[in-house]
mmCIF file of C-alpha atoms in Angstrom:
data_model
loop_
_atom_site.group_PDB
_atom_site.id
_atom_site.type_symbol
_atom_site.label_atom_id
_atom_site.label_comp_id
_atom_site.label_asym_id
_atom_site.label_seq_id
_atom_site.Cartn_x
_atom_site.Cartn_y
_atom_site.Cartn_z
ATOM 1 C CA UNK A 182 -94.127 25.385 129.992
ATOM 2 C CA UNK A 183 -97.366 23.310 130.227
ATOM 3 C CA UNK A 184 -97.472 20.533 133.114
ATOM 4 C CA UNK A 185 -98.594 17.070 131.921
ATOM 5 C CA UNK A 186 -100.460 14.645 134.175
ATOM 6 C CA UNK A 187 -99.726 11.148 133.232
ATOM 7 C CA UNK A 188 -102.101 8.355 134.906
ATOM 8 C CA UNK A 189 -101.372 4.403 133.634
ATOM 9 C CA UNK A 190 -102.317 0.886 134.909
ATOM 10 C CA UNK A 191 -99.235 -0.703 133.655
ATOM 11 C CA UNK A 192 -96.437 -0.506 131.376
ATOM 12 C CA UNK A 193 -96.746 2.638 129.832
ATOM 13 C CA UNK A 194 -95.094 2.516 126.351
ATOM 14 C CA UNK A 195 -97.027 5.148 125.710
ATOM 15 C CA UNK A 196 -96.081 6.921 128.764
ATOM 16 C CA UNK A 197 -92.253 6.529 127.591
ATOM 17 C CA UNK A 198 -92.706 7.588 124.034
ATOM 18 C CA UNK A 199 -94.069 10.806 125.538
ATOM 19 C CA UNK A 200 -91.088 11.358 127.904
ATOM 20 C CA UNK A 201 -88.830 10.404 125.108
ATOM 21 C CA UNK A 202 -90.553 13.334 122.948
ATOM 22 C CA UNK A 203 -90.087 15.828 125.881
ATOM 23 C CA UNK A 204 -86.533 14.712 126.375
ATOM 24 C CA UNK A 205 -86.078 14.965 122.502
ATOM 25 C CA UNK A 206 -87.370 18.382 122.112
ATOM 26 C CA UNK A 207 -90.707 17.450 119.784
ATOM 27 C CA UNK A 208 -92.576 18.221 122.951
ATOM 28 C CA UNK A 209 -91.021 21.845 123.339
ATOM 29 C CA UNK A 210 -93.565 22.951 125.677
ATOM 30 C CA UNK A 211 -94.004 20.296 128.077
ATOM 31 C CA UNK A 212 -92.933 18.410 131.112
ATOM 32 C CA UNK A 213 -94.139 15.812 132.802
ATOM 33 C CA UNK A 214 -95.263 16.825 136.399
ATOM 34 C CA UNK A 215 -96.615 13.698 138.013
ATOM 35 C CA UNK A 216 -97.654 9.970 136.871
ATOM 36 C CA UNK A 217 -99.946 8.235 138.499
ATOM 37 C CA UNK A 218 -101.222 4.828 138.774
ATOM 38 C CA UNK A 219 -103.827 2.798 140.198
ATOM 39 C CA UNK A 220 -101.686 -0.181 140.650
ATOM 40 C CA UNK A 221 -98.749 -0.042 142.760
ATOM 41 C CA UNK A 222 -97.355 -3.297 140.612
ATOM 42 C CA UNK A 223 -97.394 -1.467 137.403
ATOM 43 C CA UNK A 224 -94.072 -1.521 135.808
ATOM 44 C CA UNK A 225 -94.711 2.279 134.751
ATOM 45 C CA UNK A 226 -94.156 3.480 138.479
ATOM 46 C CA UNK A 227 -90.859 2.290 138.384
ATOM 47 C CA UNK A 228 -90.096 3.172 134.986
ATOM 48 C CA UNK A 229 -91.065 6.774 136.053
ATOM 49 C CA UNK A 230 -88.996 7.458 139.334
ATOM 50 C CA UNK A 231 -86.063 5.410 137.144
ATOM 51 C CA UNK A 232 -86.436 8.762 135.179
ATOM 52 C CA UNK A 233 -86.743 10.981 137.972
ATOM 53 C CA UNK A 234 -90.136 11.831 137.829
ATOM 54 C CA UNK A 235 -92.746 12.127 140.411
ATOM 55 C CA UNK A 236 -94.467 8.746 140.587
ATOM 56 C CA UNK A 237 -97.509 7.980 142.821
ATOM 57 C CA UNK A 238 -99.195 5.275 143.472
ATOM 58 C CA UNK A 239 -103.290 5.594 144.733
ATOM 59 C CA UNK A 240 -105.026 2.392 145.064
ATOM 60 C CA UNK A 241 -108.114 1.893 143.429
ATOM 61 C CA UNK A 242 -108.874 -1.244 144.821
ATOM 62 C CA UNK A 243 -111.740 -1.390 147.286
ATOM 63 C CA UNK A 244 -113.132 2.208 146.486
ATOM 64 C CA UNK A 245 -116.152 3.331 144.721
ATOM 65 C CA UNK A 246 -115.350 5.510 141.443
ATOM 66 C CA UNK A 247 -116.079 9.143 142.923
ATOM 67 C CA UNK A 248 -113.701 8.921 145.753
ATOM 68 C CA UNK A 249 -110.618 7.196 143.805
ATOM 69 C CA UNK A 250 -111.029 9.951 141.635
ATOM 70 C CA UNK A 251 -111.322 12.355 143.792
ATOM 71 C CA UNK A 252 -108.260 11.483 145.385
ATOM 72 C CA UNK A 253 -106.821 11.359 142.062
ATOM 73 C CA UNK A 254 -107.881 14.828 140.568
ATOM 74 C CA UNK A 255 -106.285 16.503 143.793
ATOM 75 C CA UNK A 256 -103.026 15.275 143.394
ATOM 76 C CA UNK A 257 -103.303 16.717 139.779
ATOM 77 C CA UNK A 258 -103.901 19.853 141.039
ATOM 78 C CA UNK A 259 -101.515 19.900 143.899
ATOM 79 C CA UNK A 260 -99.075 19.107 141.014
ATOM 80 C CA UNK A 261 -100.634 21.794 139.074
ATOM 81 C CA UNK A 262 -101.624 19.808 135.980
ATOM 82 C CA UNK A 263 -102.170 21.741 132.770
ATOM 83 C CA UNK A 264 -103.271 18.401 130.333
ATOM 84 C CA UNK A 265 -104.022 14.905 131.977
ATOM 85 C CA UNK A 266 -102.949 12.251 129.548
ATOM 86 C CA UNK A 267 -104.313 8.573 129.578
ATOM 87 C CA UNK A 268 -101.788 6.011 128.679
ATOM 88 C CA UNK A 269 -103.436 2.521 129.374
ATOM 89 C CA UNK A 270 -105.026 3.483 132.168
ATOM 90 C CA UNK A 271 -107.714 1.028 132.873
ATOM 91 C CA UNK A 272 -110.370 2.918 134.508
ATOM 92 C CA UNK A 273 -113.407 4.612 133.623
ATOM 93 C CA UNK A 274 -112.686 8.242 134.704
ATOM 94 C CA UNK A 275 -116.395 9.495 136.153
ATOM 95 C CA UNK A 276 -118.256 12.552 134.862
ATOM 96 C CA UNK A 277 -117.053 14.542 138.165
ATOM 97 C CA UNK A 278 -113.299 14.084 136.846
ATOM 98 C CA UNK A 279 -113.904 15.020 133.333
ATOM 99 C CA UNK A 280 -115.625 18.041 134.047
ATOM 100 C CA UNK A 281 -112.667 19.049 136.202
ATOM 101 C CA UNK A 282 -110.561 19.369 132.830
ATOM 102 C CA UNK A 283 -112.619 19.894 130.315
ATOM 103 C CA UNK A 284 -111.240 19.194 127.017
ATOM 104 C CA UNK A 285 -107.248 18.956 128.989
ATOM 105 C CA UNK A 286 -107.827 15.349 129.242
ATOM 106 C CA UNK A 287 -106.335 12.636 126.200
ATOM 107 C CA UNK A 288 -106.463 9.256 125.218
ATOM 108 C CA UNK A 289 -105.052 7.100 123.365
ATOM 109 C CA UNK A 290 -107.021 4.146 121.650
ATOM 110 C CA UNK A 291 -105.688 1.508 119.632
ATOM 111 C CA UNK A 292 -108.242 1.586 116.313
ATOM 112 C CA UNK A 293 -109.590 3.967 114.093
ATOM 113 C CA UNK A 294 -112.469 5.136 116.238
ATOM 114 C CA UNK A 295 -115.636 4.915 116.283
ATOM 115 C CA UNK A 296 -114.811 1.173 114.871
ATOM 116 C CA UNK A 297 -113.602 -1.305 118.051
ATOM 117 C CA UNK A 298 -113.904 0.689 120.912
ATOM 118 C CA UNK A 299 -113.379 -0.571 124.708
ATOM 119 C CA UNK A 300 -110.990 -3.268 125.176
ATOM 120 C CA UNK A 301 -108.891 -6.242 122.872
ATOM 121 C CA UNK A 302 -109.539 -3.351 119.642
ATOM 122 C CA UNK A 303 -106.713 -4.463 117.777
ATOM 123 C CA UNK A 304 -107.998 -8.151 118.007
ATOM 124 C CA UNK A 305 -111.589 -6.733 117.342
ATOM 125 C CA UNK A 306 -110.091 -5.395 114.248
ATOM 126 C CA UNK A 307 -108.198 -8.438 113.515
ATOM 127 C CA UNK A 308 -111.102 -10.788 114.126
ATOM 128 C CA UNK A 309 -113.810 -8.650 112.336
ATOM 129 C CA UNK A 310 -110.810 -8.966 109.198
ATOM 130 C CA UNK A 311 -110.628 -5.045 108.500
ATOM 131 C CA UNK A 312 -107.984 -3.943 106.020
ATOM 132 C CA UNK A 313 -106.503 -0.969 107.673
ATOM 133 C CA UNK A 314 -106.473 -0.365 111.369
ATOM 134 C CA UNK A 315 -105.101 2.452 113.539
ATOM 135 C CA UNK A 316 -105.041 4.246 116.336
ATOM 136 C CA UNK A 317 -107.120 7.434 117.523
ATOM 137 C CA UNK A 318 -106.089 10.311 119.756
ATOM 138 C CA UNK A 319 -109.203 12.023 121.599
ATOM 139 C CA UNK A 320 -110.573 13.876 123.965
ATOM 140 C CA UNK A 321 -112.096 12.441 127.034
ATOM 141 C CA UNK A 322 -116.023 13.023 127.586
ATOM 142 C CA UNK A 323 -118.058 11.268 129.590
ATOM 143 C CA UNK A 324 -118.738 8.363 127.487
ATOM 144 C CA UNK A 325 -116.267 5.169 126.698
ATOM 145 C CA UNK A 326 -114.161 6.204 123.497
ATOM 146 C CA UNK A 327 -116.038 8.659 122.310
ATOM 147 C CA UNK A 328 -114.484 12.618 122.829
ATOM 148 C CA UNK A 329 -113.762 14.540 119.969
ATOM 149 C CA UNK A 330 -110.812 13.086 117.599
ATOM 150 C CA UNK A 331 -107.226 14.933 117.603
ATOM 151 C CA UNK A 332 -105.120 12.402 115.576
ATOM 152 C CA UNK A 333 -105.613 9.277 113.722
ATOM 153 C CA UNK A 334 -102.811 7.518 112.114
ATOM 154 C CA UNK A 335 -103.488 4.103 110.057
ATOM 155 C CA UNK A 336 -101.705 1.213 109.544
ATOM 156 C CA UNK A 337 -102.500 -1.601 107.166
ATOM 157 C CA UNK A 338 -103.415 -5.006 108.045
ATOM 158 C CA UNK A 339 -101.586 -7.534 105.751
ATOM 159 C CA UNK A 340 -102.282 -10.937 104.843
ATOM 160 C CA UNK A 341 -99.462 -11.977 106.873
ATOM 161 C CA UNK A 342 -100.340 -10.102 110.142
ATOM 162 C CA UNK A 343 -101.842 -11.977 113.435
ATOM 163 C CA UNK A 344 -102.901 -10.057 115.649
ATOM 164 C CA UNK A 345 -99.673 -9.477 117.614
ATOM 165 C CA UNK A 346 -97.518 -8.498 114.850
ATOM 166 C CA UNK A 347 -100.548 -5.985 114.059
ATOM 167 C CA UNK A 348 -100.685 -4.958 117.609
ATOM 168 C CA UNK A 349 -97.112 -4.045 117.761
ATOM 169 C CA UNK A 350 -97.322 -1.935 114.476
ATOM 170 C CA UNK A 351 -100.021 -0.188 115.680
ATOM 171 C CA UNK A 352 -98.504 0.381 118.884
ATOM 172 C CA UNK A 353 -95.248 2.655 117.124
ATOM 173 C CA UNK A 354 -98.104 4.760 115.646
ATOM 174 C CA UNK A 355 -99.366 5.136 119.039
ATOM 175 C CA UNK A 356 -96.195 7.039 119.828
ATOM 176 C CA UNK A 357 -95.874 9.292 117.389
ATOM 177 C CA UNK A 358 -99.581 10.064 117.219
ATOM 178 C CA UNK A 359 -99.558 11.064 120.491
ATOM 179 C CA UNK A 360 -97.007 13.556 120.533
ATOM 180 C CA UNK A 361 -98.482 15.381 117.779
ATOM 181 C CA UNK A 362 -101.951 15.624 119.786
ATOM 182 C CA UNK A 363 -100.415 16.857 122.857
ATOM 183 C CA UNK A 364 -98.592 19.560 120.471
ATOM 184 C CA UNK A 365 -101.757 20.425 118.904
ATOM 185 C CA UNK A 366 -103.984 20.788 121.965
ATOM 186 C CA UNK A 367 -100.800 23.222 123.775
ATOM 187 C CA UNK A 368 -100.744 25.389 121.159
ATOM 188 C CA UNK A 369 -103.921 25.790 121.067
ATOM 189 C CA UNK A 370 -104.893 26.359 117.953
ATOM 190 C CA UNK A 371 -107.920 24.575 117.011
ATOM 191 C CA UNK A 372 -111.836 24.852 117.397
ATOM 192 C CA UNK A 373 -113.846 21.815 117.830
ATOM 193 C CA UNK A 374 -117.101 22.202 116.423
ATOM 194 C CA UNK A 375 -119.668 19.362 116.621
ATOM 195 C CA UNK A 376 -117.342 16.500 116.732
ATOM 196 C CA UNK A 377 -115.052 17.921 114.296
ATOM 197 C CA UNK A 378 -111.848 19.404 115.510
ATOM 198 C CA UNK A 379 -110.397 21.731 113.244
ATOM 199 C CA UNK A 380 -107.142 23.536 113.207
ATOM 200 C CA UNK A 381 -106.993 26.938 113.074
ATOM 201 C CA UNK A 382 -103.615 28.586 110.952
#
């Protein structure tokens, strides 16, 4: 049984799809083992010791990057955190954190990466009047959006859409995306070479 670290600055849908997966059974091999946040107000906290799961709060507020994260990475090992899993957490983890898991960190973005990175991507995509949009499950380097890809999953953009109804579509692709990342990085079974992560049978 692998240990997931969950860190979030807010409401954490996708923190909730995830539990709902573990809870489910399509996450066999994991359970969640602490969640995080940087904001005491975010409504993911709550949701989380609702649940019965270890919820902590560490202020970033006020602190320079390296000791936040510090602070941040030892609670993930006193937890004993196997894969650290970003679900709308809105900081810019340093190169001192990623190196402390390399490739055991995720993210989830909402477009087809490398189009519309950083923030407001589905209204990028909207805006910029793409066809199909999507959402991208990565690894987390040291750069903004930019690790090697796990899972994309794309949605359409129709002639209808704004960009909240497009938003929320590709929001229930977030979910299932990442479940099927997180089940493809515990087993294990892949190679990434280059940028291209292949799976191995």
């Amino acid at each position: 049984m692998k240990n997931l670290g969950i860190l979030l600055s807010g409401r954490g849908s996708n923190f909730v799809a995830i539990a709902d997966s573990i809870d489910a059974g399509r996450l066999p091999n994991a359970r969640i083992g602490i969640v995080i946040s940087n904001r005491a107000d975010a409504p993911g906290v709550e949701t989380a010791r609702k649940r019965g799961l270890n919820a902590l709060v560490i202020p970033s507020k006020g602190k320079d990057r390296e000791t936040h994260d510090r602070e941040v990475v030892a609670a993930l090992r006193e937890h004993k955190i196997d894969l650290v899993c970003l679900a709308g957490y809105m900081r810019l983890l340093s190169a001192w954190f990623v190196q402390q898991f390399p490739r055991r960190i995720l993210n989830i973005h909402p477009s087809l990466l490398p189009a519309f990175p950083g923030l407001e991507a589905q209204q990028q995509a909207f805006a910029y009047g793409v066809r199909v949009s999507g959402c991208t499950v990565h690894f987390v380097d040291e750069e903004l959006d930019h690790g090697a890809i796990i899972v994309q999953k794309t949605v359409s953009v129709l002639d209808s859409d704004d960009e909240h109804t497009l938003a929320a579509r590709i929001l229930a692709q977030e979910h299932v995306a990442y479940t099927e990342a997180i089940n493809v990085v515990l087993e294990g079974k892949f190679e990434v070479v280059g940028r291209r992560l292949k799976l191995q049978m």
